[in-house]
Coordinates of C-alpha atoms in Angstrom, one line a residue:
M418 CA 18.7 17.2 20.7
I419 CA 14.9 17.7 20.9
I420 CA 13.0 15.3 18.6
A421 CA 9.7 17.0 17.9
P422 CA 6.6 15.1 16.5
S423 CA 6.5 17.5 13.7
R424 CA 9.2 15.3 12.2
M425 CA 6.5 13.0 10.9
E426 CA 4.8 15.8 8.9
P427 CA 3.1 15.9 6.5
A428 CA 0.7 13.5 8.1
L429 CA -2.3 14.4 5.8
I430 CA -2.6 15.3 2.2
D431 CA -4.5 18.5 2.6
D432 CA -4.8 19.4 -1.1
P433 CA -4.8 16.1 -3.1
S434 CA -4.1 16.2 -6.8
P435 CA -7.0 15.6 -9.2
A436 CA -5.6 12.2 -10.0
L437 CA -5.6 11.2 -6.3
R438 CA -9.1 12.5 -5.8
A439 CA -10.3 10.7 -8.8
E440 CA -8.7 7.4 -7.7
C441 CA -10.5 7.7 -4.3
Q442 CA -13.8 8.2 -6.1
F443 CA -13.1 5.2 -8.3
L444 CA -12.6 3.2 -5.1
I445 CA -15.9 4.4 -3.6
D446 CA -17.7 3.5 -6.9
A447 CA -16.1 0.1 -6.9
A448 CA -17.2 -0.4 -3.2
A449 CA -20.8 0.5 -4.2
R450 CA -20.7 -2.2 -6.9
L451 CA -19.5 -4.7 -4.4
L452 CA -22.3 -3.9 -2.0
S453 CA -24.8 -4.1 -4.8
V454 CA -23.9 -7.7 -5.8
M455 CA -23.4 -9.0 -2.3
P456 CA -26.7 -10.2 -0.8
P457 CA -27.1 -8.9 2.8
D458 CA -27.6 -12.4 4.2
R459 CA -24.2 -13.5 2.8
R460 CA -22.2 -10.6 4.2
P461 CA -21.5 -12.1 7.7
A462 CA -19.9 -15.2 6.1
L463 CA -17.9 -13.1 3.7
R464 CA -16.6 -10.9 6.5
R465 CA -15.4 -13.9 8.3
A466 CA -13.7 -15.2 5.2
V467 CA -12.1 -11.8 4.5
A468 CA -10.8 -11.6 8.0
A469 CA -9.2 -15.0 7.6
S470 CA -7.6 -13.9 4.3
S471 CA -6.4 -10.6 6.0
A472 CA -4.8 -12.6 8.8
W473 CA -3.0 -15.0 6.5
H474 CA -1.7 -12.3 4.1
S475 CA -0.7 -10.0 7.0
S476 CA 1.4 -12.8 8.5
R477 CA 2.8 -13.6 5.1
I478 CA 4.0 -10.0 4.7
E479 CA 6.0 -10.4 7.9
G480 CA 7.5 -13.7 6.6
R481 CA 5.3 -15.7 9.0
L482 CA 4.2 -18.5 6.7
C483 CA 1.8 -21.3 7.3
D484 CA 0.1 -23.8 5.1
R485 CA -3.2 -22.4 3.8
Q486 CA -5.1 -25.6 4.2
T487 CA -3.8 -26.2 7.7
F488 CA -4.8 -22.7 8.7
L489 CA -8.3 -23.1 7.3
E490 CA -8.7 -26.4 9.0
A491 CA -7.7 -24.7 12.3
M492 CA -10.3 -22.0 11.6
L493 CA -12.9 -24.8 11.3
G494 CA -11.6 -26.5 14.5
S495 CA -10.0 -29.5 12.9
G496 CA -6.7 -30.8 11.6
E497 CA -3.2 -31.3 12.9
R498 CA -1.0 -28.2 13.7
D499 CA 2.7 -28.9 13.3
D500 CA 3.4 -25.2 13.1
A501 CA 1.0 -24.3 15.9
G502 CA 2.8 -21.1 16.8
V503 CA 2.2 -19.5 13.4
I504 CA -1.3 -20.9 13.2
D505 CA -2.2 -19.4 16.6
E506 CA -0.9 -16.1 15.3
C507 CA -3.2 -16.3 12.3
L508 CA -6.2 -17.3 14.3
A509 CA -5.7 -14.4 16.7
L510 CA -5.2 -12.0 13.8
S511 CA -8.4 -13.3 12.0
D512 CA -10.5 -12.5 15.1
L513 CA -8.9 -9.1 15.5
H514 CA -9.4 -8.2 11.8
E515 CA -13.0 -9.2 12.0
Q516 CA -13.4 -7.0 15.1
A517 CA -11.6 -4.1 13.6
A518 CA -13.7 -4.1 10.4
A519 CA -16.8 -4.0 12.6
A520 CA -15.7 -1.3 15.0
P521 CA -18.3 1.3 15.7
C522 CA -17.5 4.8 14.3
G523 CA -17.8 6.3 17.7
I524 CA -14.5 4.7 18.8
D525 CA -11.5 6.7 17.6
P526 CA -9.2 4.2 15.9
C527 CA -6.2 6.6 16.4
D528 CA -6.5 6.7 20.2
P529 CA -3.1 5.5 21.5
A530 CA -4.8 3.5 24.2
R531 CA -6.8 1.6 21.6
I532 CA -3.7 0.9 19.5
R533 CA -1.9 -0.4 22.6
A534 CA -4.9 -2.5 23.4
L535 CA -4.8 -4.0 19.9
H536 CA -1.2 -4.9 20.4
G537 CA -1.9 -6.4 23.8
M538 CA -4.8 -8.6 22.5
F539 CA -2.7 -9.8 19.6
C540 CA 0.3 -10.8 21.9
A541 CA -2.1 -12.4 24.5
S542 CA -3.8 -14.5 21.8
A543 CA -0.5 -15.6 20.2
P544 CA 2.0 -15.6 23.1
R545 CA 4.6 -17.6 21.2
T546 CA 4.6 -15.4 18.2
G547 CA 3.6 -11.9 19.4
G548 CA 7.3 -11.2 19.9
S549 CA 7.0 -8.5 22.5
T550 CA 8.1 -8.8 26.1
C551 CA 5.7 -6.0 27.0
P552 CA 2.3 -6.6 25.3
G553 CA 0.4 -3.4 24.9
A554 CA 3.3 -1.2 25.9
F555 CA 5.3 1.2 23.8
R556 CA 8.8 0.1 23.1
Q557 CA 11.6 0.8 25.6
C558 CA 14.4 0.5 23.0
D559 CA 15.5 2.4 19.9
V560 CA 15.1 0.7 16.5
E561 CA 16.2 1.0 12.9
V562 CA 14.1 -0.5 10.1
G563 CA 16.2 -0.7 7.0
V564 CA 17.6 2.8 6.6
H565 CA 14.7 4.3 8.6
V566 CA 15.6 5.4 12.1
A567 CA 12.4 5.4 14.2
P568 CA 11.9 8.1 16.8
P569 CA 13.7 7.5 20.1
H570 CA 11.8 5.3 22.5
D571 CA 11.4 8.1 25.1
V572 CA 9.3 10.2 22.7
V573 CA 7.1 7.5 21.3
D574 CA 4.2 8.5 23.5
V575 CA 4.6 12.1 22.3
F576 CA 4.6 11.0 18.7
M577 CA 1.5 8.9 19.3
G578 CA -0.3 11.8 20.8
H579 CA 0.5 13.8 17.7
F580 CA -0.6 10.9 15.6
Q581 CA -4.0 10.9 17.2
R582 CA -4.4 14.7 16.8
R583 CA -3.6 14.6 13.1
F584 CA -5.8 11.6 12.2
R585 CA -8.8 12.0 14.6
Q586 CA -12.0 11.1 12.9
D587 CA -14.0 14.2 13.9
W588 CA -11.5 16.4 12.0
L589 CA -11.8 14.4 8.8
H590 CA -14.6 15.5 6.5
G591 CA -15.9 13.2 3.7
D592 CA -15.0 9.8 2.5
V593 CA -12.1 11.0 0.3
A594 CA -10.4 12.6 3.3
R595 CA -11.0 9.5 5.3
L596 CA -9.6 7.2 2.6
L597 CA -6.5 9.4 2.2
A598 CA -6.1 9.4 6.0
T599 CA -6.3 5.6 6.1
A600 CA -3.4 5.5 3.5
T601 CA -1.2 8.0 5.2
S602 CA -1.8 6.9 8.8
H603 CA -0.9 3.4 7.7
H604 CA 2.5 4.6 6.8
R605 CA 3.0 7.1 9.7
L606 CA 2.0 4.5 12.3
A607 CA 4.7 2.1 10.9
W608 CA 7.1 5.1 10.7
I609 CA 6.7 5.7 14.4
H610 CA 7.2 2.0 15.1
P611 CA 5.6 2.2 18.5
F612 CA 6.2 -1.4 19.6
E613 CA 9.1 -3.7 19.8
D614 CA 7.5 -6.1 17.4
G615 CA 4.2 -6.6 15.6
N616 CA 4.1 -3.1 14.1
G617 CA 3.2 -4.1 10.6
R618 CA 0.4 -6.3 11.7
I619 CA -0.9 -3.7 14.1
A620 CA -0.8 -1.0 11.3
R621 CA -2.9 -3.2 9.1
L622 CA -5.4 -3.9 11.9
H623 CA -5.5 -0.1 12.5
S624 CA -6.2 0.5 8.8
D625 CA -9.1 -1.9 8.9
A626 CA -10.5 0.2 11.8
M627 CA -10.0 3.4 9.8
L628 CA -11.9 1.9 6.9
A629 CA -14.7 1.0 9.2
C630 CA -15.2 4.7 9.7
T631 CA -15.4 5.4 6.0
R632 CA -19.1 4.9 5.2
D633 CA -18.9 4.1 1.5
C634 CA -15.9 1.7 1.3
A635 CA -17.7 -1.7 2.0
S636 CA -15.5 -2.3 5.1
G637 CA -15.0 -5.9 6.0
L638 CA -16.1 -7.2 2.6
W639 CA -12.6 -7.1 1.1
S640 CA -9.1 -7.5 2.5
L641 CA -6.8 -4.5 2.8
A642 CA -3.9 -6.8 3.8
R643 CA -4.4 -8.9 0.7
A644 CA -4.6 -5.7 -1.4
L645 CA -1.2 -4.7 -0.1
A646 CA 0.4 -8.1 -0.4
C647 CA -1.0 -9.0 -3.8
S648 CA -0.8 -5.7 -5.7
E649 CA 1.3 -5.6 -8.8
G650 CA 4.9 -6.3 -7.6
G651 CA 3.7 -8.1 -4.5
I652 CA 5.1 -7.7 -1.1
A653 CA 8.4 -6.3 -2.4
R654 CA 6.4 -3.4 -4.0
Y655 CA 4.5 -2.8 -0.7
H656 CA 7.8 -2.6 1.2
G657 CA 9.2 -0.3 -1.5
M658 CA 6.3 2.1 -1.4
M659 CA 6.5 2.2 2.4
A660 CA 10.2 3.1 2.1
L661 CA 9.4 5.7 -0.5
A662 CA 7.1 7.5 1.9
D663 CA 10.0 7.6 4.4
R664 CA 11.8 10.0 2.1
P665 CA 12.9 13.4 3.5
R666 CA 11.6 16.6 1.9
Q667 CA 13.2 17.2 -1.5
G668 CA 13.6 21.0 -1.7
D669 CA 11.3 24.0 -1.3
R670 CA 8.6 22.8 -3.6
D671 CA 8.1 19.5 -1.8
G672 CA 5.7 20.6 0.9
R673 CA 6.5 22.2 4.2
G674 CA 7.2 19.3 6.5
N675 CA 10.2 17.3 7.3
L676 CA 9.2 14.4 5.0
S677 CA 8.5 14.5 1.3
L678 CA 4.9 15.4 0.3
A679 CA 5.5 14.2 -3.2
A680 CA 6.6 10.8 -2.0
L681 CA 3.6 10.6 0.3
E682 CA 1.2 11.4 -2.6
T683 CA 2.9 8.8 -4.8
Y684 CA 2.6 6.2 -2.0
A685 CA -1.1 7.1 -1.3
L686 CA -2.0 6.8 -5.0
W687 CA -0.5 3.4 -5.1
F688 CA -2.3 2.4 -1.8
I689 CA -5.7 3.5 -3.1
K690 CA -5.2 1.8 -6.5
A691 CA -4.2 -1.4 -4.8
C692 CA -7.3 -1.3 -2.6
R693 CA -9.6 -0.6 -5.6
A694 CA -8.1 -3.5 -7.5
E695 CA -8.8 -5.8 -4.6
I696 CA -12.4 -4.6 -4.3
E697 CA -13.0 -5.2 -8.0
R698 CA -11.5 -8.7 -7.7
R699 CA -13.7 -9.5 -4.8
T700 CA -16.8 -8.2 -6.7
Q701 CA -16.3 -10.9 -9.3
T702 CA -16.9 -13.6 -6.8
A703 CA -19.1 -11.9 -4.2
G704 CA -22.4 -12.9 -5.6
S705 CA -21.7 -16.6 -5.5
A706 CA -21.9 -18.9 -2.5
Q707 CA -18.3 -19.9 -3.2
G708 CA -17.2 -16.3 -2.7
C709 CA -18.3 -16.4 0.9
D710 CA -16.9 -19.9 1.7
L711 CA -14.3 -19.9 4.4
T712 CA -12.5 -22.9 2.9
T713 CA -11.9 -21.0 -0.4
A714 CA -11.2 -17.6 1.2
L715 CA -7.4 -17.7 0.6
E716 CA -7.8 -18.8 -3.0
L717 CA -10.2 -16.1 -4.2

């Protein structure tokens, strides 16, 4: 049986509902308020604190737990590390989140070679916890995640080529389109499940890089990983919404792809609302020195 990459369609929401458009604009407005209260000289410190928060929450989503204070001490180069493997993972992720949020827009975040490089860097920086026997290489085995059966391993490269064509930045026009592409590409990359392990963490790194290409979203000054982990309903809600977007098409009025357009829109609306809530939360502390302090990053 031929497994065509069209099975991951719809990839984009070409005609978003008024509610979805409005929510994207609310996010853009919230990001503008965050930028207005954050003095430029404090932004580098905040970006480092946000990257640390992203790393900790992204690992937490995967069940890779480490003590907050021990992690922050490691970030500062001090303290004992009984759970060094998980700490190394968080340290590696923190560096990568900071780099992803600062990526120049001329680099296509959807280039499969770049996504493989992200995976390779993560595994190389945290060899005991990266989980993959082939860092930076697409998987050579078939996988099931819950009830979702990922594409066979021998067509992953074909699906990733389709992924790049559908989400390439020069075909996205305007910040609303880029925000929605960030939401839907986050799911579709996880749906392809290109690597043996680390797919969730790589998807969240990729989303940071997508946000860096969205001019008006205050990239790097708030944590997407924390938004997903700490939205109403927590990590269970995040996993539930990702599973919802796996749903097959539900009849002739549910788009024209293999997957459900209605489910993708519901997921995207949740994703954008979660991000806006995180931006608004960050705005409340951004103007203070404490809001940029690495040692309190995970508490704020």
